[in-house]
């Protein structure tokens, strides 16, 4: 069993070391969501490193990772919440305004973890309260797990509430593309739940169980592999490069004071741009880009598309892309180009989203439609 756990620790550390550079290299380096995700995997790496140093009695490494191991459960909850929140809010001084979430972790490191580490090094407790905390450490960690569970549940609710708004702003980002973020939140929630029950077990059934520590290690290792696999296979979700302004979530009727003539003018300008300039061929087209070409504010265009045209930016743009694909499939000028090549030329970014959207629009798969054009 010890050999197996050693293998798990080594593999988990190696996987984390591999994932973190991928995160740092992917997409925009200065994005806050990316930085928070790097911190998340770094915390998991340090936690596994602490367990590895404890098993192999590597004293220096154990001292270095001691604080991180103790605060992991207390720190990850706020970290995951702020990661998801940063995807939907583009505000100056975002971290400064939300630093209060990390106050418990800072207090724990300052008044408990660091003094405990110094006490272990000196062979005696520096302060009397540390003896009480050491005696009831399982209760303390149980509370930390409860905090992590509550944060995970709240973050999941927050994410599910706002993910629906993404189709209002991004032409190539569907709800299915956000599954990786959901995996991240649910994965942390499952880990927190497992840790909670193991901490409960240690308090009321058996103290310092070697088996429960192994289960914790295996659960963290599984989470790293699970997130790493899905993150690499869905690389654009590994570090999402989008931010949605908070104002887009409001449901005010911004068109209430807009005359019918103005609405018709906006509709005409929008159609002219879509037909003649073909902005939908840009696979990275956003609501803001389209609005600037009309020109109109992105907020007003979003409301116009939703309330006046009774659709979403995502659905509208992809309907034009499907029409472009159909036109090419019906033409003899594209017979030597693959379906994926035609899809890319029409603005679709991935094969999966192309197949799904095309079938939704036409009731046929792209290959079925191509065959029907050859008859």
mmCIF file of C-alpha atoms in Angstrom:
data_model
loop_
_atom_site.group_PDB
_atom_site.id
_atom_site.type_symbol
_atom_site.label_atom_id
_atom_site.label_comp_id
_atom_site.label_asym_id
_atom_site.label_seq_id
_atom_site.Cartn_x
_atom_site.Cartn_y
_atom_site.Cartn_z
ATOM 1 C CA UNK A 1 0.000 0.000 0.000
ATOM 2 C CA UNK A 2 2.821 2.391 0.862
ATOM 3 C CA UNK A 3 4.417 1.743 -2.530
ATOM 4 C CA UNK A 4 1.104 2.503 -4.249
ATOM 5 C CA UNK A 5 0.655 5.768 -2.327
ATOM 6 C CA UNK A 6 4.221 6.740 -3.169
ATOM 7 C CA UNK A 7 3.415 6.165 -6.853
ATOM 8 C CA UNK A 8 0.223 8.234 -6.533
ATOM 9 C CA UNK A 9 2.102 11.115 -4.904
ATOM 10 C CA UNK A 10 4.889 11.065 -7.488
ATOM 11 C CA UNK A 11 2.380 10.940 -10.364
ATOM 12 C CA UNK A 12 0.237 13.720 -8.878
ATOM 13 C CA UNK A 13 3.250 15.979 -8.348
ATOM 14 C CA UNK A 14 4.468 15.293 -11.893
ATOM 15 C CA UNK A 15 1.023 15.985 -13.391
ATOM 16 C CA UNK A 16 0.753 19.277 -11.490
ATOM 17 C CA UNK A 17 4.225 20.335 -12.601
ATOM 18 C CA UNK A 18 3.134 19.626 -16.183
ATOM 19 C CA UNK A 19 -0.211 21.444 -15.963
ATOM 20 C CA UNK A 20 1.064 24.670 -14.393
ATOM 21 C CA UNK A 21 3.448 25.564 -17.281
ATOM 22 C CA UNK A 22 0.657 24.805 -19.763
ATOM 23 C CA UNK A 23 -1.526 27.272 -17.921
ATOM 24 C CA UNK A 24 1.186 29.919 -17.927
ATOM 25 C CA UNK A 25 1.765 29.547 -21.666
ATOM 26 C CA UNK A 26 -1.850 29.364 -22.795
ATOM 27 C CA UNK A 27 -3.749 32.314 -24.186
ATOM 28 C CA UNK A 28 -3.380 35.720 -22.515
ATOM 29 C CA UNK A 29 -0.756 35.626 -19.777
ATOM 30 C CA UNK A 30 -2.049 38.589 -17.828
ATOM 31 C CA UNK A 31 -5.610 37.398 -17.275
ATOM 32 C CA UNK A 32 -6.761 37.164 -13.686
ATOM 33 C CA UNK A 33 -8.720 33.878 -14.151
ATOM 34 C CA UNK A 34 -5.556 32.251 -15.449
ATOM 35 C CA UNK A 35 -3.509 33.462 -12.475
ATOM 36 C CA UNK A 36 -6.088 32.159 -9.994
ATOM 37 C CA UNK A 37 -6.133 28.803 -11.760
ATOM 38 C CA UNK A 38 -2.344 28.624 -11.523
ATOM 39 C CA UNK A 39 -2.609 29.271 -7.775
ATOM 40 C CA UNK A 40 -5.252 26.529 -7.506
ATOM 41 C CA UNK A 41 -3.043 23.844 -9.086
ATOM 42 C CA UNK A 42 -0.038 25.150 -7.152
ATOM 43 C CA UNK A 43 -1.925 24.622 -3.877
ATOM 44 C CA UNK A 44 -2.723 21.045 -4.855
ATOM 45 C CA UNK A 45 0.919 20.525 -5.836
ATOM 46 C CA UNK A 46 2.168 21.825 -2.480
ATOM 47 C CA UNK A 47 -0.350 19.688 -0.597
ATOM 48 C CA UNK A 48 0.841 16.514 -2.351
ATOM 49 C CA UNK A 49 4.453 17.588 -1.863
ATOM 50 C CA UNK A 50 3.872 17.888 1.877
ATOM 51 C CA UNK A 51 2.523 14.322 2.051
ATOM 52 C CA UNK A 52 5.474 13.107 -0.034
ATOM 53 C CA UNK A 53 7.980 14.825 2.259
ATOM 54 C CA UNK A 54 6.219 13.350 5.312
ATOM 55 C CA UNK A 55 6.395 9.798 3.943
ATOM 56 C CA UNK A 56 10.057 10.106 2.929
ATOM 57 C CA UNK A 57 11.030 12.204 5.950
ATOM 58 C CA UNK A 58 12.417 15.081 3.886
ATOM 59 C CA UNK A 59 12.581 17.642 6.672
ATOM 60 C CA UNK A 60 13.390 20.783 4.658
ATOM 61 C CA UNK A 61 10.649 20.085 2.123
ATOM 62 C CA UNK A 62 8.199 19.294 4.896
ATOM 63 C CA UNK A 63 8.922 22.597 6.654
ATOM 64 C CA UNK A 64 8.500 24.503 3.386
ATOM 65 C CA UNK A 65 5.092 22.960 2.594
ATOM 66 C CA UNK A 66 3.769 22.779 6.169
ATOM 67 C CA UNK A 67 1.739 26.003 6.029
ATOM 68 C CA UNK A 68 0.260 25.200 2.639
ATOM 69 C CA UNK A 69 -0.921 21.776 3.758
ATOM 70 C CA UNK A 70 -2.774 23.109 6.760
ATOM 71 C CA UNK A 71 -4.540 25.943 4.964
ATOM 72 C CA UNK A 72 -5.456 24.170 1.704
ATOM 73 C CA UNK A 73 -9.103 23.404 2.534
ATOM 74 C CA UNK A 74 -9.658 26.880 3.985
ATOM 75 C CA UNK A 75 -7.999 28.600 1.024
ATOM 76 C CA UNK A 76 -9.416 26.641 -1.933
ATOM 77 C CA UNK A 77 -13.061 27.600 -1.330
ATOM 78 C CA UNK A 78 -12.573 31.366 -1.734
ATOM 79 C CA UNK A 79 -10.053 30.753 -4.518
ATOM 80 C CA UNK A 80 -12.498 28.742 -6.636
ATOM 81 C CA UNK A 81 -15.270 31.249 -6.015
ATOM 82 C CA UNK A 82 -13.127 34.209 -7.075
ATOM 83 C CA UNK A 83 -11.872 32.281 -10.121
ATOM 84 C CA UNK A 84 -15.430 31.752 -11.360
ATOM 85 C CA UNK A 85 -16.481 35.265 -10.376
ATOM 86 C CA UNK A 86 -13.547 36.764 -12.282
ATOM 87 C CA UNK A 87 -14.847 35.122 -15.466
ATOM 88 C CA UNK A 88 -18.031 37.156 -15.272
ATOM 89 C CA UNK A 89 -16.795 40.459 -13.852
ATOM 90 C CA UNK A 90 -14.269 42.833 -15.321
ATOM 91 C CA UNK A 91 -13.698 45.292 -12.509
ATOM 92 C CA UNK A 92 -10.608 47.287 -11.502
ATOM 93 C CA UNK A 93 -8.970 46.165 -8.263
ATOM 94 C CA UNK A 94 -11.006 42.965 -8.334
ATOM 95 C CA UNK A 95 -8.738 41.112 -5.897
ATOM 96 C CA UNK A 96 -8.446 44.057 -3.511
ATOM 97 C CA UNK A 97 -12.228 44.256 -3.263
ATOM 98 C CA UNK A 98 -12.518 40.527 -2.564
ATOM 99 C CA UNK A 99 -9.502 39.990 -0.312
ATOM 100 C CA UNK A 100 -11.841 39.593 2.674
ATOM 101 C CA UNK A 101 -12.499 36.025 1.520
ATOM 102 C CA UNK A 102 -8.893 35.130 2.342
ATOM 103 C CA UNK A 103 -8.809 36.716 5.809
ATOM 104 C CA UNK A 104 -9.469 33.376 7.617
ATOM 105 C CA UNK A 105 -6.569 31.761 5.731
ATOM 106 C CA UNK A 106 -4.251 34.663 6.569
ATOM 107 C CA UNK A 107 -5.231 34.512 10.248
ATOM 108 C CA UNK A 108 -4.712 30.743 10.325
ATOM 109 C CA UNK A 109 -1.204 30.987 8.856
ATOM 110 C CA UNK A 110 -0.264 33.928 11.082
ATOM 111 C CA UNK A 111 -1.558 32.734 14.453
ATOM 112 C CA UNK A 112 -1.742 28.944 14.162
ATOM 113 C CA UNK A 113 0.213 27.346 11.341
ATOM 114 C CA UNK A 114 3.434 29.361 11.506
ATOM 115 C CA UNK A 115 3.692 29.305 15.340
ATOM 116 C CA UNK A 116 2.981 25.564 15.192
ATOM 117 C CA UNK A 117 5.789 25.058 12.678
ATOM 118 C CA UNK A 118 8.248 27.006 14.839
ATOM 119 C CA UNK A 119 7.100 25.040 17.882
ATOM 120 C CA UNK A 120 7.714 21.727 16.127
ATOM 121 C CA UNK A 121 11.193 22.885 15.178
ATOM 122 C CA UNK A 122 11.993 23.877 18.783
ATOM 123 C CA UNK A 123 10.382 20.805 20.305
ATOM 124 C CA UNK A 124 7.896 22.707 22.479
ATOM 125 C CA UNK A 125 4.786 24.815 21.992
ATOM 126 C CA UNK A 126 5.395 28.571 21.912
ATOM 127 C CA UNK A 127 1.911 29.408 23.179
ATOM 128 C CA UNK A 128 -0.531 27.568 25.410
ATOM 129 C CA UNK A 129 -3.399 27.784 22.927
ATOM 130 C CA UNK A 130 -1.398 25.736 20.407
ATOM 131 C CA UNK A 131 -1.672 22.688 22.695
ATOM 132 C CA UNK A 132 -5.460 23.024 22.683
ATOM 133 C CA UNK A 133 -5.532 23.408 18.892
ATOM 134 C CA UNK A 134 -3.233 20.414 18.391
ATOM 135 C CA UNK A 135 -5.464 18.308 20.628
ATOM 136 C CA UNK A 136 -8.595 19.288 18.689
ATOM 137 C CA UNK A 137 -7.021 19.623 15.235
ATOM 138 C CA UNK A 138 -9.481 17.157 13.686
ATOM 139 C CA UNK A 139 -12.389 19.371 14.736
ATOM 140 C CA UNK A 140 -10.614 22.373 13.218
ATOM 141 C CA UNK A 141 -10.040 20.571 9.927
ATOM 142 C CA UNK A 142 -13.667 19.414 9.962
ATOM 143 C CA UNK A 143 -14.720 23.069 10.132
ATOM 144 C CA UNK A 144 -12.363 23.872 7.249
ATOM 145 C CA UNK A 145 -13.978 21.129 5.163
ATOM 146 C CA UNK A 146 -17.443 22.512 5.938
ATOM 147 C CA UNK A 147 -16.277 25.936 4.739
ATOM 148 C CA UNK A 148 -14.955 24.380 1.527
ATOM 149 C CA UNK A 149 -18.212 22.483 0.928
ATOM 150 C CA UNK A 150 -20.295 25.634 1.433
ATOM 151 C CA UNK A 151 -18.065 27.703 -0.841
ATOM 152 C CA UNK A 152 -18.201 24.992 -3.517
ATOM 153 C CA UNK A 153 -21.990 24.805 -3.416
ATOM 154 C CA UNK A 154 -22.337 28.596 -3.553
ATOM 155 C CA UNK A 155 -19.843 28.801 -6.431
ATOM 156 C CA UNK A 156 -21.716 26.129 -8.376
ATOM 157 C CA UNK A 157 -25.001 28.009 -7.896
ATOM 158 C CA UNK A 158 -23.326 31.248 -8.978
ATOM 159 C CA UNK A 159 -21.885 29.605 -12.086
ATOM 160 C CA UNK A 160 -25.131 27.917 -13.145
ATOM 161 C CA UNK A 161 -26.962 31.197 -12.705
ATOM 162 C CA UNK A 162 -24.715 33.249 -14.969
ATOM 163 C CA UNK A 163 -23.509 30.770 -17.589
ATOM 164 C CA UNK A 164 -26.727 31.317 -19.529
ATOM 165 C CA UNK A 165 -25.728 34.917 -20.241
ATOM 166 C CA UNK A 166 -22.641 33.889 -22.200
ATOM 167 C CA UNK A 167 -24.635 33.215 -25.355
ATOM 168 C CA UNK A 168 -25.654 36.872 -25.336
ATOM 169 C CA UNK A 169 -22.058 37.946 -25.841
ATOM 170 C CA UNK A 170 -19.982 35.272 -27.553
ATOM 171 C CA UNK A 171 -20.670 33.620 -30.906
ATOM 172 C CA UNK A 172 -18.398 30.629 -30.387
ATOM 173 C CA UNK A 173 -18.992 29.888 -26.718
ATOM 174 C CA UNK A 174 -21.939 27.649 -25.897
ATOM 175 C CA UNK A 175 -23.054 26.256 -22.555
ATOM 176 C CA UNK A 176 -21.453 22.921 -23.473
ATOM 177 C CA UNK A 177 -18.069 24.641 -23.806
ATOM 178 C CA UNK A 178 -18.241 25.587 -20.132
ATOM 179 C CA UNK A 179 -18.351 22.034 -18.854
ATOM 180 C CA UNK A 180 -14.722 22.203 -17.758
ATOM 181 C CA UNK A 181 -15.490 24.929 -15.234
ATOM 182 C CA UNK A 182 -18.379 22.846 -13.930
ATOM 183 C CA UNK A 183 -16.025 19.853 -13.620
ATOM 184 C CA UNK A 184 -13.655 22.021 -11.600
ATOM 185 C CA UNK A 185 -16.335 23.151 -9.128
ATOM 186 C CA UNK A 186 -17.960 19.723 -8.795
ATOM 187 C CA UNK A 187 -14.546 18.099 -8.411
ATOM 188 C CA UNK A 188 -13.627 20.401 -5.548
ATOM 189 C CA UNK A 189 -17.048 19.813 -3.984
ATOM 190 C CA UNK A 190 -16.543 16.041 -4.111
ATOM 191 C CA UNK A 191 -13.055 16.357 -2.604
ATOM 192 C CA UNK A 192 -14.430 18.578 0.172
ATOM 193 C CA UNK A 193 -17.229 16.108 0.860
ATOM 194 C CA UNK A 194 -14.799 13.182 1.054
ATOM 195 C CA UNK A 195 -12.522 15.145 3.394
ATOM 196 C CA UNK A 196 -15.484 16.078 5.582
ATOM 197 C CA UNK A 197 -16.573 12.506 6.124
ATOM 198 C CA UNK A 198 -12.991 11.368 6.716
ATOM 199 C CA UNK A 199 -12.483 14.131 9.288
ATOM 200 C CA UNK A 200 -15.751 13.100 10.926
ATOM 201 C CA UNK A 201 -14.488 9.506 10.945
ATOM 202 C CA UNK A 202 -11.222 10.541 12.592
ATOM 203 C CA UNK A 203 -13.038 12.424 15.357
ATOM 204 C CA UNK A 204 -15.658 9.877 16.335
ATOM 205 C CA UNK A 205 -14.298 6.514 15.244
ATOM 206 C CA UNK A 206 -10.526 6.404 14.881
ATOM 207 C CA UNK A 207 -7.855 9.059 15.321
ATOM 208 C CA UNK A 208 -4.962 9.499 12.859
ATOM 209 C CA UNK A 209 -6.113 6.726 10.574
ATOM 210 C CA UNK A 210 -3.473 5.918 7.960
ATOM 211 C CA UNK A 211 -6.197 4.757 5.572
ATOM 212 C CA UNK A 212 -8.076 8.068 5.681
ATOM 213 C CA UNK A 213 -4.920 10.010 4.847
ATOM 214 C CA UNK A 214 -4.383 7.737 1.847
ATOM 215 C CA UNK A 215 -7.934 8.347 0.650
ATOM 216 C CA UNK A 216 -7.329 12.100 0.846
ATOM 217 C CA UNK A 217 -4.173 11.742 -1.225
ATOM 218 C CA UNK A 218 -5.886 9.561 -3.833
ATOM 219 C CA UNK A 219 -8.834 11.973 -4.089
ATOM 220 C CA UNK A 220 -6.536 14.958 -4.737
ATOM 221 C CA UNK A 221 -4.554 12.942 -7.300
ATOM 222 C CA UNK A 222 -7.782 11.947 -9.074
ATOM 223 C CA UNK A 223 -8.952 15.564 -9.179
ATOM 224 C CA UNK A 224 -5.659 16.720 -10.727
ATOM 225 C CA UNK A 225 -5.764 14.046 -13.433
ATOM 226 C CA UNK A 226 -9.458 14.619 -14.127
ATOM 227 C CA UNK A 227 -9.127 18.387 -14.478
ATOM 228 C CA UNK A 228 -5.855 18.107 -16.355
ATOM 229 C CA UNK A 229 -7.291 15.674 -18.894
ATOM 230 C CA UNK A 230 -10.400 17.735 -19.582
ATOM 231 C CA UNK A 231 -8.440 20.963 -19.520
ATOM 232 C CA UNK A 232 -5.949 19.770 -22.112
ATOM 233 C CA UNK A 233 -8.666 18.274 -24.335
ATOM 234 C CA UNK A 234 -10.629 21.530 -24.047
ATOM 235 C CA UNK A 235 -7.665 23.896 -24.148
ATOM 236 C CA UNK A 236 -9.712 27.058 -24.659
ATOM 237 C CA UNK A 237 -11.429 26.366 -21.332
ATOM 238 C CA UNK A 238 -8.188 25.764 -19.479
ATOM 239 C CA UNK A 239 -7.842 29.522 -19.228
ATOM 240 C CA UNK A 240 -11.027 31.211 -20.497
ATOM 241 C CA UNK A 241 -10.173 34.511 -22.195
ATOM 242 C CA UNK A 242 -13.506 36.207 -21.713
ATOM 243 C CA UNK A 243 -14.909 38.626 -19.188
ATOM 244 C CA UNK A 244 -18.535 39.735 -19.055
ATOM 245 C CA UNK A 245 -19.471 43.084 -17.647
ATOM 246 C CA UNK A 246 -21.888 42.941 -14.759
ATOM 247 C CA UNK A 247 -24.332 45.277 -16.503
ATOM 248 C CA UNK A 248 -25.185 42.584 -19.036
ATOM 249 C CA UNK A 249 -26.925 40.561 -16.325
ATOM 250 C CA UNK A 250 -29.538 43.206 -15.671
ATOM 251 C CA UNK A 251 -32.947 42.765 -17.256
ATOM 252 C CA UNK A 252 -33.898 46.405 -17.741
ATOM 253 C CA UNK A 253 -35.705 47.250 -20.965
ATOM 254 C CA UNK A 254 -33.234 49.596 -22.635
ATOM 255 C CA UNK A 255 -35.395 49.757 -25.782
ATOM 256 C CA UNK A 256 -38.458 51.203 -24.067
ATOM 257 C CA UNK A 257 -37.535 54.736 -25.131
ATOM 258 C CA UNK A 258 -36.395 53.741 -28.631
ATOM 259 C CA UNK A 259 -38.764 54.694 -31.469
ATOM 260 C CA UNK A 260 -39.970 52.195 -34.046
ATOM 261 C CA UNK A 261 -38.094 54.054 -36.777
ATOM 262 C CA UNK A 262 -34.822 53.819 -34.843
ATOM 263 C CA UNK A 263 -35.347 50.115 -34.258
ATOM 264 C CA UNK A 264 -35.863 49.581 -37.984
ATOM 265 C CA UNK A 265 -32.694 51.558 -38.721
ATOM 266 C CA UNK A 266 -30.686 49.448 -36.282
ATOM 267 C CA UNK A 267 -32.095 46.280 -37.825
ATOM 268 C CA UNK A 268 -31.235 47.492 -41.341
ATOM 269 C CA UNK A 269 -27.666 48.447 -40.371
ATOM 270 C CA UNK A 270 -27.197 45.134 -38.613
ATOM 271 C CA UNK A 271 -28.385 43.134 -41.632
ATOM 272 C CA UNK A 272 -26.251 45.207 -44.007
ATOM 273 C CA UNK A 273 -23.152 44.554 -41.940
ATOM 274 C CA UNK A 274 -23.876 40.826 -41.657
ATOM 275 C CA UNK A 275 -24.637 40.405 -45.357
ATOM 276 C CA UNK A 276 -21.939 42.597 -46.903
ATOM 277 C CA UNK A 277 -19.078 42.583 -44.385
ATOM 278 C CA UNK A 278 -19.649 38.995 -43.198
ATOM 279 C CA UNK A 279 -18.193 39.483 -39.689
ATOM 280 C CA UNK A 280 -19.467 36.020 -38.722
ATOM 281 C CA UNK A 281 -16.553 34.535 -40.693
ATOM 282 C CA UNK A 282 -14.349 35.662 -37.812
ATOM 283 C CA UNK A 283 -14.271 32.687 -35.459
ATOM 284 C CA UNK A 284 -13.512 35.001 -32.529
ATOM 285 C CA UNK A 285 -16.320 37.441 -33.210
ATOM 286 C CA UNK A 286 -17.800 38.997 -30.082
ATOM 287 C CA UNK A 287 -20.791 41.177 -29.431
ATOM 288 C CA UNK A 288 -18.501 44.166 -28.848
ATOM 289 C CA UNK A 289 -16.774 43.700 -32.223
ATOM 290 C CA UNK A 290 -20.083 43.509 -34.072
ATOM 291 C CA UNK A 291 -21.482 46.515 -32.207
ATOM 292 C CA UNK A 292 -18.474 48.668 -33.155
ATOM 293 C CA UNK A 293 -19.060 47.994 -36.860
ATOM 294 C CA UNK A 294 -22.693 49.217 -36.824
ATOM 295 C CA UNK A 295 -21.881 51.404 -34.730
ATOM 296 C CA UNK A 296 -23.890 51.012 -31.547
ATOM 297 C CA UNK A 297 -23.096 50.244 -27.909
ATOM 298 C CA UNK A 298 -22.683 46.555 -27.181
ATOM 299 C CA UNK A 299 -25.209 46.845 -24.357
ATOM 300 C CA UNK A 300 -27.878 48.256 -26.667
ATOM 301 C CA UNK A 301 -27.117 45.731 -29.397
ATOM 302 C CA UNK A 302 -27.402 42.857 -26.931
ATOM 303 C CA UNK A 303 -30.812 44.039 -25.758
ATOM 304 C CA UNK A 304 -31.875 44.720 -29.354
ATOM 305 C CA UNK A 305 -31.022 41.185 -30.462
ATOM 306 C CA UNK A 306 -32.738 39.641 -27.449
ATOM 307 C CA UNK A 307 -35.860 41.777 -27.205
ATOM 308 C CA UNK A 308 -36.466 42.972 -30.764
ATOM 309 C CA UNK A 309 -35.165 40.026 -32.787
ATOM 310 C CA UNK A 310 -36.134 37.495 -30.104
ATOM 311 C CA UNK A 311 -32.889 35.536 -30.355
ATOM 312 C CA UNK A 312 -29.361 35.535 -28.904
ATOM 313 C CA UNK A 313 -26.121 36.827 -30.366
ATOM 314 C CA UNK A 314 -24.784 33.262 -30.295
ATOM 315 C CA UNK A 315 -27.751 31.805 -32.217
ATOM 316 C CA UNK A 316 -27.954 34.685 -34.692
ATOM 317 C CA UNK A 317 -24.274 34.551 -35.681
ATOM 318 C CA UNK A 318 -24.231 30.787 -35.948
ATOM 319 C CA UNK A 319 -27.331 30.808 -38.169
ATOM 320 C CA UNK A 320 -25.343 32.947 -40.632
ATOM 321 C CA UNK A 321 -22.430 30.558 -40.350
ATOM 322 C CA UNK A 322 -24.669 27.585 -41.097
ATOM 323 C CA UNK A 323 -26.074 29.437 -44.101
ATOM 324 C CA UNK A 324 -22.507 30.058 -45.290
ATOM 325 C CA UNK A 325 -21.686 26.344 -44.961
ATOM 326 C CA UNK A 326 -24.836 25.359 -46.852
ATOM 327 C CA UNK A 327 -23.991 27.803 -49.633
ATOM 328 C CA UNK A 328 -20.512 26.340 -49.997
ATOM 329 C CA UNK A 329 -21.782 22.741 -49.925
ATOM 330 C CA UNK A 330 -24.249 23.534 -52.693
ATOM 331 C CA UNK A 331 -21.503 25.149 -54.793
ATOM 332 C CA UNK A 332 -19.126 23.318 -57.119
ATOM 333 C CA UNK A 333 -16.257 25.575 -56.051
ATOM 334 C CA UNK A 334 -15.706 23.789 -52.725
ATOM 335 C CA UNK A 335 -15.812 20.101 -53.736
ATOM 336 C CA UNK A 336 -12.098 19.649 -52.941
ATOM 337 C CA UNK A 337 -12.369 21.119 -49.440
ATOM 338 C CA UNK A 338 -13.222 18.969 -46.428
ATOM 339 C CA UNK A 339 -16.283 19.609 -44.282
ATOM 340 C CA UNK A 340 -14.069 20.848 -41.481
ATOM 341 C CA UNK A 341 -12.258 23.165 -43.870
ATOM 342 C CA UNK A 342 -15.585 24.610 -45.032
ATOM 343 C CA UNK A 343 -16.697 24.979 -41.432
ATOM 344 C CA UNK A 344 -13.520 26.862 -40.526
ATOM 345 C CA UNK A 345 -13.896 29.162 -43.530
ATOM 346 C CA UNK A 346 -17.459 29.880 -42.384
ATOM 347 C CA UNK A 347 -16.415 30.936 -38.885
ATOM 348 C CA UNK A 348 -16.768 27.743 -36.867
ATOM 349 C CA UNK A 349 -13.916 27.177 -34.457
ATOM 350 C CA UNK A 350 -14.265 23.492 -33.634
ATOM 351 C CA UNK A 351 -15.618 20.362 -35.266
ATOM 352 C CA UNK A 352 -17.773 19.507 -32.248
ATOM 353 C CA UNK A 353 -19.612 22.823 -32.121
ATOM 354 C CA UNK A 354 -19.974 22.843 -35.929
ATOM 355 C CA UNK A 355 -21.652 19.429 -36.025
ATOM 356 C CA UNK A 356 -23.945 20.250 -33.119
ATOM 357 C CA UNK A 357 -25.020 23.661 -34.390
ATOM 358 C CA UNK A 358 -25.452 22.545 -38.014
ATOM 359 C CA UNK A 359 -27.708 19.649 -37.041
ATOM 360 C CA UNK A 360 -29.726 21.901 -34.738
ATOM 361 C CA UNK A 361 -30.278 24.405 -37.569
ATOM 362 C CA UNK A 362 -30.961 21.971 -40.423
ATOM 363 C CA UNK A 363 -32.062 18.733 -38.770
ATOM 364 C CA UNK A 364 -29.260 16.957 -40.647
ATOM 365 C CA UNK A 365 -25.599 16.311 -39.966
ATOM 366 C CA UNK A 366 -23.116 18.132 -42.259
ATOM 367 C CA UNK A 367 -22.218 14.889 -44.035
ATOM 368 C CA UNK A 368 -25.901 14.054 -44.564
ATOM 369 C CA UNK A 369 -26.535 17.507 -45.982
ATOM 370 C CA UNK A 370 -23.515 17.195 -48.273
ATOM 371 C CA UNK A 371 -24.826 13.877 -49.624
ATOM 372 C CA UNK A 372 -28.239 15.427 -50.260
ATOM 373 C CA UNK A 373 -26.564 18.159 -52.325
ATOM 374 C CA UNK A 374 -24.884 15.556 -54.556
ATOM 375 C CA UNK A 375 -28.169 13.902 -55.566
#
